[in-house]
Coordinates of C-alpha atoms in Angstrom, one line a residue:
M868 CA -182.6 42.1 -134.6
A869 CA -184.2 38.9 -136.6
A870 CA -182.6 35.6 -135.8
S871 CA -182.3 33.1 -138.5
T872 CA -182.5 29.5 -136.1
E873 CA -183.5 26.8 -137.2
A874 CA -186.7 25.8 -134.5
P875 CA -186.6 28.9 -132.2
E876 CA -188.2 28.1 -129.2
P877 CA -191.5 30.8 -127.1
W878 CA -188.8 32.2 -124.6
Y879 CA -186.3 33.4 -127.3
L880 CA -189.0 34.4 -129.4
A881 CA -190.5 36.5 -126.8
L882 CA -187.3 38.1 -125.4
L883 CA -186.1 38.8 -128.5
G884 CA -189.2 40.2 -129.3
F885 CA -189.2 42.4 -126.0
A886 CA -185.7 44.1 -127.0
E887 CA -186.6 44.7 -129.9
H888 CA -189.7 47.0 -128.8
F889 CA -188.0 48.7 -126.3
R890 CA -185.5 49.6 -128.4
T891 CA -187.2 51.1 -131.2
S892 CA -189.3 52.6 -128.6
S893 CA -189.8 56.4 -128.9
P894 CA -187.3 57.9 -127.3
P895 CA -185.7 54.3 -127.1
K896 CA -185.2 52.3 -123.4
I897 CA -181.9 51.2 -124.2
R898 CA -181.1 49.3 -120.2
L899 CA -185.0 47.3 -121.0
C900 CA -183.3 46.1 -124.1
V901 CA -179.8 44.9 -123.1
H902 CA -181.7 43.1 -119.9
C903 CA -184.4 40.9 -122.3
L904 CA -180.9 40.2 -124.2
Q905 CA -179.0 39.5 -121.2
A906 CA -181.8 37.5 -119.9
V907 CA -181.3 34.8 -123.1
F908 CA -178.1 33.6 -121.7
Q909 CA -180.1 32.6 -118.2
F910 CA -181.5 29.6 -120.4
K911 CA -178.2 27.9 -121.7
P912 CA -179.1 28.6 -125.4
P913 CA -177.3 26.7 -127.9
P914 CA -173.9 27.7 -129.3
R915 CA -176.0 29.7 -132.3
V916 CA -177.9 31.5 -130.5
E917 CA -175.4 32.0 -127.8
A918 CA -173.3 34.1 -130.5
R919 CA -175.7 36.4 -131.5
T920 CA -177.1 37.0 -128.6
H921 CA -173.4 39.0 -127.7
L922 CA -173.6 40.6 -131.6
Q923 CA -176.6 42.2 -130.7
L924 CA -175.4 42.9 -127.0
G925 CA -172.5 44.3 -128.6
S926 CA -174.2 46.5 -131.3
V927 CA -176.4 47.6 -129.5
L928 CA -174.3 48.7 -126.4
Y929 CA -171.9 50.7 -128.7
R930 CA -174.5 52.3 -130.8
H931 CA -176.9 53.7 -128.1
T932 CA -174.2 53.7 -124.7
K933 CA -171.3 54.6 -123.7
N934 CA -170.3 52.0 -122.1
S935 CA -167.2 50.6 -124.9
E936 CA -166.1 48.3 -122.6
L937 CA -168.8 45.8 -122.5
A938 CA -169.6 46.6 -125.8
Q939 CA -166.1 45.6 -127.0
T940 CA -166.4 42.3 -124.1
H941 CA -169.8 40.9 -126.3
L942 CA -168.0 41.4 -129.8
E943 CA -165.5 40.1 -129.6
K944 CA -167.2 37.6 -128.3
A945 CA -169.7 37.1 -131.2
W946 CA -167.0 37.2 -133.1
F947 CA -164.6 34.4 -131.6
M948 CA -167.5 32.1 -130.8
S949 CA -168.8 31.9 -134.5
Q950 CA -165.6 31.4 -135.8
Q951 CA -165.7 27.7 -134.2
Y952 CA -169.1 26.0 -136.2
Q953 CA -168.8 25.6 -140.0
I954 CA -172.8 25.6 -140.1
S955 CA -174.5 27.6 -142.4
Q956 CA -176.5 29.5 -139.5
F957 CA -173.1 31.5 -138.5
E958 CA -172.1 32.8 -141.3
D959 CA -174.1 36.3 -141.2
V960 CA -173.2 36.7 -137.4
K961 CA -169.7 35.5 -137.9
F962 CA -168.6 38.4 -140.8
E963 CA -171.6 41.0 -139.1
A964 CA -169.4 40.9 -135.4
A965 CA -166.3 41.1 -138.2
S966 CA -167.8 44.4 -139.5
I967 CA -169.2 45.9 -136.0
L968 CA -166.3 45.0 -134.3
S969 CA -163.8 46.7 -137.0
E970 CA -165.8 49.6 -137.0
F971 CA -166.1 49.6 -132.8
Y972 CA -162.1 49.1 -132.8
C973 CA -161.5 52.2 -135.8
Q974 CA -163.8 54.3 -133.3
Q975 CA -161.6 53.6 -130.3
N976 CA -158.3 54.4 -132.6
L977 CA -157.5 50.6 -132.5
V978 CA -157.2 50.4 -136.3
D979 CA -154.2 48.1 -135.9
S980 CA -156.7 45.8 -134.0
A981 CA -159.3 46.1 -136.4
K982 CA -157.4 44.9 -139.7
P983 CA -156.1 41.5 -138.6
V984 CA -160.0 41.1 -137.8
L985 CA -161.2 42.6 -141.8
R986 CA -158.6 40.6 -143.4
K987 CA -159.6 37.2 -141.4
A988 CA -163.1 37.8 -142.6
I989 CA -162.6 38.8 -146.2
Q990 CA -160.2 35.4 -146.4
I991 CA -163.2 33.1 -145.3
S992 CA -165.8 35.0 -147.1
Q993 CA -165.1 34.0 -150.2
Q994 CA -168.1 31.6 -150.4
T995 CA -170.5 34.9 -148.8
P996 CA -170.1 37.0 -151.9
Y997 CA -172.5 39.8 -150.1
W998 CA -170.4 39.7 -147.3
H999 CA -167.2 39.6 -149.2
C1000 CA -167.6 42.7 -151.0
R1001 CA -168.9 44.6 -147.8
L1002 CA -165.6 43.7 -145.7
L1003 CA -163.5 44.1 -148.9
F1004 CA -165.2 48.2 -149.0
Q1005 CA -164.7 49.1 -145.3
L1006 CA -160.9 47.4 -145.1
A1007 CA -160.6 50.0 -148.2
Q1008 CA -162.0 52.9 -146.9
L1009 CA -159.9 52.5 -143.8
H1010 CA -157.2 52.2 -145.5
A1011 CA -158.2 55.6 -147.3
L1012 CA -158.9 57.2 -144.0
E1013 CA -155.2 56.4 -142.9
K1014 CA -154.5 58.0 -146.4
D1015 CA -152.7 54.8 -147.2
L1016 CA -154.4 55.0 -151.0
V1017 CA -152.2 52.7 -152.7
S1018 CA -154.0 49.8 -150.3
A1019 CA -156.8 51.0 -150.4
C1020 CA -156.9 50.9 -154.6
D1021 CA -155.4 48.0 -154.4
L1022 CA -158.7 46.1 -152.6
L1023 CA -161.5 48.5 -154.7
G1024 CA -159.0 46.7 -157.8
V1025 CA -159.2 43.2 -155.6
G1026 CA -162.7 44.0 -155.2
A1027 CA -164.3 45.1 -158.8
E1028 CA -162.0 41.5 -160.5
Y1029 CA -164.4 39.5 -157.7
A1030 CA -167.6 41.0 -158.5
R1031 CA -166.6 40.5 -162.5
V1032 CA -166.3 36.7 -161.8
M1033 CA -169.5 36.4 -159.7
G1034 CA -171.4 38.2 -163.0
S1035 CA -172.6 41.3 -160.9
E1036 CA -171.7 44.6 -163.2
Y1037 CA -173.0 46.8 -160.8
T1038 CA -170.6 45.9 -158.1
R1039 CA -167.7 45.8 -159.6
A1040 CA -168.9 49.5 -161.4
L1041 CA -169.0 50.5 -157.5
F1042 CA -165.5 49.3 -156.9
L1043 CA -163.8 51.2 -159.9
L1044 CA -165.8 54.4 -159.4
S1045 CA -164.5 54.0 -155.8
K1046 CA -160.9 53.5 -156.7
G1047 CA -161.7 56.1 -159.7
M1048 CA -162.5 58.7 -156.6
L1049 CA -158.9 57.5 -154.4
L1050 CA -157.2 57.8 -158.0
L1051 CA -158.8 61.6 -158.1
M1052 CA -157.4 62.1 -154.7
E1053 CA -153.7 61.0 -155.5
R1054 CA -153.5 63.1 -159.2
K1055 CA -153.1 60.2 -160.9
L1056 CA -155.2 61.2 -164.0
S1057 CA -153.7 59.7 -166.0
E1058 CA -155.0 56.3 -164.6
V1059 CA -158.2 58.4 -163.9
H1060 CA -159.6 58.6 -167.7
P1061 CA -159.4 55.1 -168.7
L1062 CA -161.1 53.7 -165.7
L1063 CA -164.3 56.1 -166.2
T1064 CA -164.2 55.4 -170.2
L1065 CA -165.0 51.5 -169.0
C1066 CA -167.7 52.3 -166.5
G1067 CA -169.4 54.7 -168.7
T1068 CA -169.4 51.9 -170.9
I1069 CA -170.6 49.3 -167.7
V1070 CA -173.1 52.0 -166.6
E1071 CA -174.7 52.4 -170.3
N1072 CA -175.0 48.3 -170.8
W1073 CA -176.4 47.4 -167.5
Q1074 CA -180.2 46.3 -166.8
G1075 CA -181.1 45.7 -163.8
N1076 CA -182.8 47.4 -160.5
P1077 CA -184.1 51.4 -161.7
I1078 CA -182.9 52.7 -158.7
Q1079 CA -179.4 50.8 -158.8
K1080 CA -178.9 51.8 -162.1
E1081 CA -180.2 55.5 -162.0
S1082 CA -177.3 55.3 -158.6
L1083 CA -174.7 54.1 -160.8
R1084 CA -175.1 56.8 -163.4
V1085 CA -175.4 59.5 -160.1
F1086 CA -171.7 58.1 -158.9
F1087 CA -170.4 58.3 -162.6
L1088 CA -171.4 61.5 -163.0
V1089 CA -170.1 63.4 -159.4
L1090 CA -166.7 61.9 -160.1
Q1091 CA -166.8 63.7 -164.0
V1092 CA -168.2 66.8 -162.4
T1093 CA -165.5 66.1 -159.7
H1094 CA -162.6 65.5 -161.7
Y1095 CA -163.5 68.9 -163.8
L1096 CA -164.1 71.3 -161.2
D1097 CA -160.8 69.7 -159.5
A1098 CA -158.9 71.4 -163.2
G1099 CA -160.9 74.1 -162.7
Q1100 CA -162.8 73.9 -165.7
V1101 CA -165.8 75.8 -165.1
K1102 CA -167.5 75.5 -167.8
S1103 CA -166.7 72.0 -169.4
V1104 CA -168.4 70.6 -166.2
K1105 CA -171.5 71.3 -167.6
P1106 CA -173.5 69.5 -169.5
C1107 CA -172.5 67.0 -166.5
L1108 CA -173.7 68.8 -164.0
K1109 CA -176.8 68.7 -166.2
Q1110 CA -177.1 65.2 -166.8
L1111 CA -176.7 64.7 -163.0
Q1112 CA -179.0 67.0 -162.3
Q1113 CA -182.0 65.0 -164.1
C1114 CA -180.3 61.9 -162.5
I1115 CA -181.4 62.8 -159.1
Q1116 CA -185.3 63.7 -160.1
T1117 CA -184.9 61.0 -162.1
I1118 CA -184.3 59.1 -159.0
S1119 CA -186.5 61.0 -156.5
T1120 CA -189.8 59.3 -159.0
L1121 CA -188.6 55.9 -158.3
H1122 CA -189.9 53.8 -155.7
D1123 CA -187.9 52.1 -153.1
D1124 CA -189.5 48.6 -152.7
E1125 CA -188.1 48.1 -156.2
I1126 CA -187.2 44.2 -156.4
L1127 CA -184.5 42.7 -154.9
P1128 CA -181.3 41.9 -157.1
N1129 CA -180.8 37.5 -157.8
N1130 CA -176.9 37.8 -157.7
P1131 CA -176.0 38.8 -153.7
A1132 CA -173.5 40.4 -154.6
A1133 CA -175.2 43.0 -155.6
L1134 CA -177.2 43.6 -152.5
F1135 CA -175.7 47.3 -152.6
H1136 CA -176.9 51.1 -152.4
W1137 CA -174.6 53.2 -153.1
L1138 CA -175.8 56.3 -151.2
P1139 CA -179.4 56.8 -150.1
K1140 CA -181.9 58.6 -152.3
E1141 CA -181.4 61.9 -149.7
H1142 CA -178.2 61.5 -149.3
M1143 CA -177.8 61.2 -153.0
C1144 CA -179.7 64.6 -153.6
V1145 CA -177.6 66.0 -150.5
L1146 CA -174.4 65.6 -153.0
V1147 CA -175.7 66.6 -156.4
Y1148 CA -176.8 69.9 -154.3
L1149 CA -173.0 70.7 -152.9
V1150 CA -171.5 69.6 -156.3
T1151 CA -174.0 72.1 -158.1
V1152 CA -172.8 74.7 -154.5
M1153 CA -169.1 73.7 -156.2
H1154 CA -169.4 75.1 -159.1
S1155 CA -171.4 77.9 -158.8
M1156 CA -168.8 78.7 -155.8
Q1157 CA -166.0 78.7 -159.1
A1158 CA -167.8 79.7 -161.4
G1159 CA -168.8 83.2 -159.9
Y1160 CA -172.5 82.6 -159.6
L1161 CA -172.7 83.3 -156.0
E1162 CA -176.2 83.8 -155.6
K1163 CA -177.4 80.3 -156.9
A1164 CA -174.5 79.2 -154.9
Q1165 CA -176.5 80.6 -152.1
K1166 CA -179.7 79.1 -153.4
Y1167 CA -178.7 75.5 -153.3
T1168 CA -176.7 76.1 -149.9
D1169 CA -180.4 76.9 -148.2
K1170 CA -181.7 73.9 -150.0
A1171 CA -178.7 71.6 -149.1
L1172 CA -178.7 72.6 -145.1
M1173 CA -182.5 72.4 -144.6
Q1174 CA -182.0 68.8 -146.1
L1175 CA -179.1 67.8 -143.9
E1176 CA -180.9 69.2 -140.8
K1177 CA -183.6 66.8 -141.7
L1178 CA -181.9 63.8 -141.9
K1179 CA -178.8 64.2 -139.6
M1180 CA -182.5 64.5 -136.8
L1181 CA -183.5 60.4 -138.5
D1182 CA -179.3 59.5 -139.1
S1183 CA -176.0 59.9 -137.6
S1184 CA -174.1 59.2 -140.3
P1185 CA -171.1 60.5 -140.5
I1186 CA -171.2 61.3 -144.0
L1187 CA -173.7 64.2 -143.4
S1188 CA -171.5 65.9 -140.9
T1189 CA -168.8 65.8 -143.8
F1190 CA -171.0 67.2 -146.6
Q1191 CA -172.0 69.8 -143.9
V1192 CA -168.9 71.2 -143.6
I1193 CA -168.4 70.9 -147.0
L1194 CA -171.3 73.6 -147.8
L1195 CA -170.7 75.8 -144.9
E1196 CA -166.9 75.8 -146.0
H1197 CA -168.2 77.3 -149.7
I1198 CA -170.7 79.5 -148.4
I1199 CA -168.3 81.1 -146.4
M1200 CA -166.1 82.0 -149.1
C1201 CA -169.0 83.2 -151.1
R1202 CA -170.0 85.2 -147.9
L1203 CA -166.9 87.2 -148.1
V1204 CA -166.7 88.2 -151.6
T1205 CA -170.4 89.2 -151.0
G1206 CA -169.5 91.5 -148.5
H1207 CA -171.3 90.0 -145.2
K1208 CA -168.3 89.3 -143.2
A1209 CA -170.2 89.3 -140.2
T1210 CA -172.4 85.7 -141.0
A1211 CA -169.3 84.2 -142.5
L1212 CA -167.0 84.8 -139.5
Q1213 CA -170.7 83.3 -137.5
E1214 CA -170.3 80.1 -139.7
I1215 CA -166.6 79.6 -139.3
S1216 CA -167.6 79.2 -135.6
Q1217 CA -170.3 76.2 -136.6
V1218 CA -167.4 74.5 -138.6
C1219 CA -165.4 74.6 -135.8
Q1220 CA -167.8 73.4 -133.7
L1221 CA -168.7 70.3 -135.9
C1222 CA -165.1 69.2 -136.0
Q1223 CA -165.1 69.6 -132.0
Q1224 CA -167.7 67.0 -132.1
S1225 CA -165.4 64.7 -134.7
P1226 CA -161.8 64.0 -134.2
R1227 CA -161.6 62.6 -137.7
L1228 CA -163.4 65.4 -139.0
F1229 CA -161.2 67.9 -137.7
T1230 CA -158.1 66.0 -138.8
N1231 CA -159.6 66.2 -142.4
H1232 CA -161.2 69.9 -142.9
A1233 CA -158.4 72.0 -140.2
A1234 CA -156.3 73.1 -143.2
Q1235 CA -159.3 74.4 -144.5
L1236 CA -160.9 76.1 -141.7
H1237 CA -157.2 78.1 -141.2
T1238 CA -157.9 79.1 -145.1
L1239 CA -161.2 80.5 -144.4
L1240 CA -159.7 82.1 -141.1
G1241 CA -157.1 83.9 -143.4
L1242 CA -159.8 84.8 -146.0
Y1243 CA -161.3 86.2 -143.6
C1244 CA -158.6 88.0 -142.1
I1245 CA -157.2 89.9 -145.8
S1246 CA -161.2 91.3 -145.5
V1247 CA -161.0 93.0 -142.3
N1248 CA -157.5 94.1 -142.9
C1249 CA -155.4 91.6 -140.4
M1250 CA -153.3 90.6 -142.5
D1251 CA -150.7 89.7 -140.0
N1252 CA -153.4 87.2 -138.8
A1253 CA -153.9 86.6 -141.9
E1254 CA -150.3 85.3 -142.6
A1255 CA -150.1 83.2 -139.6
Q1256 CA -153.8 81.7 -140.7
F1257 CA -152.0 80.4 -143.7
T1258 CA -148.6 79.3 -142.6
A1259 CA -150.2 76.9 -140.5
A1260 CA -153.1 75.4 -143.3
L1261 CA -149.7 75.2 -145.1
Q1262 CA -148.3 73.1 -142.1
M1263 CA -151.7 70.6 -141.5
T1264 CA -152.3 69.6 -146.2
T1265 CA -150.9 67.4 -148.4
H1266 CA -153.4 68.1 -151.3
Q1267 CA -151.7 69.6 -153.7
E1268 CA -154.7 72.3 -155.0
L1269 CA -155.2 73.7 -151.9
W1270 CA -151.4 74.0 -150.7
T1271 CA -151.3 76.1 -154.0
F1272 CA -154.9 78.1 -153.0
I1273 CA -153.1 78.6 -149.8
V1274 CA -149.8 79.9 -151.5
T1275 CA -151.5 82.2 -154.3
N1276 CA -153.5 83.6 -151.2
L1277 CA -150.8 84.0 -149.1
A1278 CA -148.4 86.1 -152.0
S1279 CA -151.3 88.7 -151.5
V1280 CA -150.8 89.4 -148.5
Y1281 CA -146.7 89.8 -149.2
I1282 CA -148.3 92.0 -151.7
R1283 CA -150.5 94.3 -149.6
E1284 CA -147.9 94.6 -146.6
G1285 CA -144.8 96.1 -149.7
N1286 CA -142.6 94.9 -147.4
R1287 CA -141.8 91.5 -147.6
H1288 CA -140.5 90.4 -151.1
Q1289 CA -137.6 88.0 -149.9
E1290 CA -140.8 85.7 -148.6
L1291 CA -143.0 87.2 -152.2
Y1292 CA -140.5 85.8 -154.4
S1293 CA -140.0 82.5 -153.0
L1294 CA -143.7 81.8 -152.7
L1295 CA -143.9 82.8 -156.6
E1296 CA -141.3 81.0 -157.9
R1297 CA -143.7 78.2 -156.4
I1298 CA -146.1 79.2 -158.5
N1299 CA -144.6 80.1 -160.9
P1300 CA -147.6 79.6 -164.1
D1301 CA -145.6 79.5 -166.6
H1302 CA -142.9 77.2 -165.2
N1303 CA -144.1 74.0 -163.7
F1304 CA -146.9 75.3 -162.1
P1305 CA -147.9 72.4 -159.7
V1306 CA -151.5 71.3 -160.6
S1307 CA -153.7 71.0 -163.8
S1308 CA -155.7 73.3 -162.1
H1309 CA -157.4 75.9 -164.8
C1310 CA -158.3 77.9 -162.7
L1311 CA -155.4 78.1 -160.2
R1312 CA -153.3 78.9 -163.1
A1313 CA -155.1 81.7 -164.1
A1314 CA -155.0 83.3 -160.5
A1315 CA -151.6 82.7 -160.4
F1316 CA -151.1 84.8 -163.9
Y1317 CA -153.3 87.4 -161.8
I1318 CA -151.3 87.5 -158.6
R1319 CA -147.9 88.3 -160.7
G1320 CA -150.5 91.2 -162.4
L1321 CA -150.9 92.2 -159.3
L1322 CA -147.3 92.5 -157.9
S1323 CA -146.2 94.1 -161.4
F1324 CA -148.9 96.4 -160.8
F1325 CA -147.8 97.9 -157.7
Q1326 CA -144.0 97.5 -158.9
G1327 CA -145.2 100.4 -161.6
R1328 CA -144.2 97.4 -164.4
Y1329 CA -147.5 98.2 -166.5
S1330 CA -146.5 96.5 -169.4
E1331 CA -145.7 93.1 -168.2
A1332 CA -148.5 93.6 -165.8
K1333 CA -150.7 94.2 -168.7
R1334 CA -149.3 90.7 -169.7
F1335 CA -150.0 88.5 -166.8
L1336 CA -153.5 89.9 -166.3
R1337 CA -154.1 89.0 -170.2
E1338 CA -153.1 85.9 -169.8
T1339 CA -155.8 85.7 -167.4
L1340 CA -158.6 87.1 -169.3
K1341 CA -157.8 84.6 -172.2
M1342 CA -157.9 81.7 -169.0
S1343 CA -160.6 82.7 -167.6
N1344 CA -163.2 83.4 -170.9
A1345 CA -162.7 80.0 -171.7
E1346 CA -163.8 78.8 -168.6
D1347 CA -166.2 81.5 -167.2
L1348 CA -164.4 82.4 -164.0
N1349 CA -166.3 84.8 -163.4
R1350 CA -164.8 87.0 -160.8
L1351 CA -161.2 86.7 -162.3
T1352 CA -162.2 87.9 -165.1
A1353 CA -164.2 91.0 -162.8
C1354 CA -160.8 91.3 -161.1
S1355 CA -158.8 91.4 -164.3
L1356 CA -161.2 93.7 -165.9
V1357 CA -161.0 96.4 -163.2
L1358 CA -156.9 95.9 -162.4
L1359 CA -156.6 96.1 -166.3
G1360 CA -159.0 99.5 -166.0
H1361 CA -156.3 101.3 -163.3
I1362 CA -153.6 100.6 -165.3
F1363 CA -155.0 101.9 -168.3
F1364 CA -155.4 105.0 -166.0
V1365 CA -152.7 105.6 -164.7
L1366 CA -151.1 105.5 -167.9
G1367 CA -153.8 108.1 -168.9
N1368 CA -155.5 106.0 -171.9
H1369 CA -159.5 106.8 -170.4
R1370 CA -161.0 105.7 -173.2
E1371 CA -159.0 101.9 -172.6
S1372 CA -159.4 102.6 -168.5
N1373 CA -163.7 102.9 -169.5
N1374 CA -164.2 100.3 -172.1
M1375 CA -162.4 98.1 -168.7
V1376 CA -163.9 99.4 -166.0
V1377 CA -167.6 99.2 -167.3
P1378 CA -168.0 95.5 -168.1
A1379 CA -165.9 94.4 -164.6
M1380 CA -168.8 96.5 -162.5
Q1381 CA -171.4 95.1 -164.6
L1382 CA -170.0 91.2 -164.1
A1383 CA -169.0 92.4 -160.5
S1384 CA -172.7 93.2 -159.5
K1385 CA -174.0 90.2 -161.1
I1386 CA -171.9 87.7 -159.4
P1387 CA -172.7 90.1 -156.9
D1388 CA -168.6 90.7 -155.6
M1389 CA -168.2 94.1 -152.9
S1390 CA -164.6 94.8 -153.1
V1391 CA -164.3 95.0 -157.0
Q1392 CA -167.7 97.1 -157.0
L1393 CA -166.4 99.4 -154.5
W1394 CA -163.2 98.9 -156.1
S1395 CA -165.0 99.7 -159.9
S1396 CA -167.0 102.9 -158.6
A1397 CA -163.9 104.6 -157.6
L1398 CA -162.2 104.1 -160.3
L1399 CA -165.1 105.3 -162.6
K1400 CA -165.4 108.0 -160.1
D1401 CA -162.4 109.2 -161.0
L1402 CA -162.4 108.7 -164.6
N1403 CA -165.1 110.6 -165.5
K1404 CA -163.5 113.5 -163.0
A1405 CA -160.5 113.1 -165.4
C1406 CA -162.9 113.2 -168.5
G1407 CA -164.8 115.8 -166.9
N1408 CA -167.8 114.2 -167.1
T1409 CA -169.7 115.8 -164.0
M1410 CA -172.6 113.6 -163.9
E1411 CA -171.2 111.1 -163.6
A1412 CA -168.4 111.3 -161.3
H1413 CA -171.1 112.0 -159.1
E1414 CA -173.5 109.3 -159.9
A1415 CA -170.3 107.2 -159.5
A1416 CA -168.8 109.0 -156.4
Q1417 CA -172.5 108.6 -155.1
M1418 CA -172.2 104.6 -155.4
H1419 CA -168.3 104.3 -154.0
Q1420 CA -170.0 105.6 -150.9
N1421 CA -173.1 103.9 -150.3
F1422 CA -170.8 99.8 -151.0
S1423 CA -168.3 101.6 -148.8
Q1424 CA -170.7 102.5 -146.1
Q1425 CA -172.1 99.0 -146.6
L1426 CA -169.0 96.6 -146.1
L1427 CA -168.2 99.3 -142.8
Q1428 CA -170.7 98.5 -141.1
D1429 CA -170.7 94.8 -141.9
H1430 CA -166.8 95.2 -140.7
I1431 CA -167.7 96.7 -137.4
A1432 CA -170.1 94.1 -136.7
A1433 CA -168.0 91.1 -137.6
C1434 CA -165.1 93.0 -135.9
S1435 CA -167.7 93.2 -132.9
L1436 CA -168.3 89.5 -132.7
P1437 CA -166.9 87.3 -129.9
E1438 CA -165.8 85.2 -132.7
H1439 CA -163.4 87.6 -133.9
N1440 CA -161.0 86.7 -131.7
L1441 CA -160.6 83.2 -133.6
I1442 CA -158.4 85.2 -135.9
S1443 CA -155.6 84.7 -132.8
W1444 CA -155.9 80.7 -132.9
T1445 CA -153.2 78.8 -134.8
D1446 CA -152.8 75.6 -133.6
G1447 CA -154.5 72.3 -132.0
L1448 CA -158.4 72.4 -131.9
P1449 CA -160.4 75.0 -132.5
P1450 CA -161.4 77.0 -129.3
V1451 CA -164.3 76.3 -127.2
Q1452 CA -165.9 79.7 -126.3
S1453 CA -164.2 83.3 -127.7
Q1454 CA -164.7 85.6 -125.4
P1455 CA -166.1 89.6 -126.4
Q1456 CA -164.1 92.3 -127.3
N1457 CA -164.7 95.9 -126.7
G1458 CA -165.2 96.6 -129.8
P1459 CA -163.7 96.5 -133.6
T1460 CA -159.6 97.0 -133.5
T1461 CA -159.2 96.6 -137.4
S1462 CA -159.3 99.8 -140.1
L1463 CA -161.3 99.1 -143.1
A1464 CA -160.0 98.3 -146.1
S1465 CA -161.1 96.9 -149.7
L1466 CA -160.0 93.2 -151.5
L1467 CA -157.2 94.8 -153.0

């Protein structure tokens, strides 16, 4: 709350000191802080002090109370007054008032009021590099939240050119990398590649503040990793991921009290070190999930969630809740694969609670939430509910990768039901891996081949099924997609068993079982052990058949117990929710109402 006045009066310094003392008390004494600031007006202060005090009052009321009407009044007065006087002492008040007032308007869903304030502030801040850049970032973020990515990219481009003219390569790179992130969201990959090349050159050549340099490198590598993972290139991303983990280790050894840059346009940090650490954990979890290293995904999720809990005690930044939701989304998928449905369901409920606290978070993650519920429904054999969840999710997303993932899983539901031929063929036409596949993702295209192979298997078209599954194997082996590899091997093993080729069946099912154990994938282990039992029995291997039968019995018991536990939870009623905000509470039901079924 420090004030930059030329000769502050003693009364002003005293009131300001008391206000700051009360604000930073533990717990904060906000009412007394507000009283001290309001008392400033009793002394009929000069305009610069009056404007600053309105800004301080508005900021305290906005951030620490629910008195939004009074907060708005003070912030608007600060913004109005600060524009009346063209003197240097008003610059910080003017632009900070614009920034906080716009933030306030957005929180109150008054986005159309926020935009003109930011535009005016950007227009008059060109001689104040720090604020000009900060306000450009803020308006770009506002457009991005509204899904107007074209306007957001244009503003970031303006910021990058301004930073170049001002001689700040660091801030130029921040603008360009932010633009790259939005271009990835827009799927404009042809524009992303040259931008990444340019940013890579800037990052390597720029010499400056060590923390800023390493944070730029982290941002650059996160963008590269995300690009690879969006494309389903799990193996190709490994070198970047290794570099990223080395960068975050380097940053953790640097001190925050590095010398500030001389250029005011470079007075930015991309993210606090602690936030970057969580982000690196997050992309590691995303990679581990796609690659099928589920124990590693669990390990890094635990680390990240522990770090998040500590940070959220001191920091109310919305990005922390976003990180938490994305982490939970990935670990929920892991739980469903590893046979921990009850835990997955409780974590789905946790995501619902986080979304209830933030309408914006719910808007951005509603489709993912219904998708997770659809996957849970498949795992407990509630196929009608799975269809309803996936259908709801499809109506809520425009993201092509998520849409393709949902359609692929919905197709698997129709295949299992066996009587939805028209709907199934309509879906399969839209995710044809041989022709006009809707996304560039290697992983999703491999999964689409697998779905075709699964359908051909159920229809008894074994030659066709083998062709599709061998294509899946070729693609999944190329990028270390372990779970798809395991599923394809066991299904091929099943086909060879049906065809009476026991040797080839064994050559498929044994490595499938080994890989499924390594992941670990409980459903594939159940399926593989059943096939091994039948295979050894057919070959007259009594001892091996008995061992496989025992394994199958153990997996069945584990899955059955978990199935009963999940369906007995009150959260199981979430499978019926398909519209509006997630229900606040679910009432318990009397035991399970569904039967056990394996994944396939």
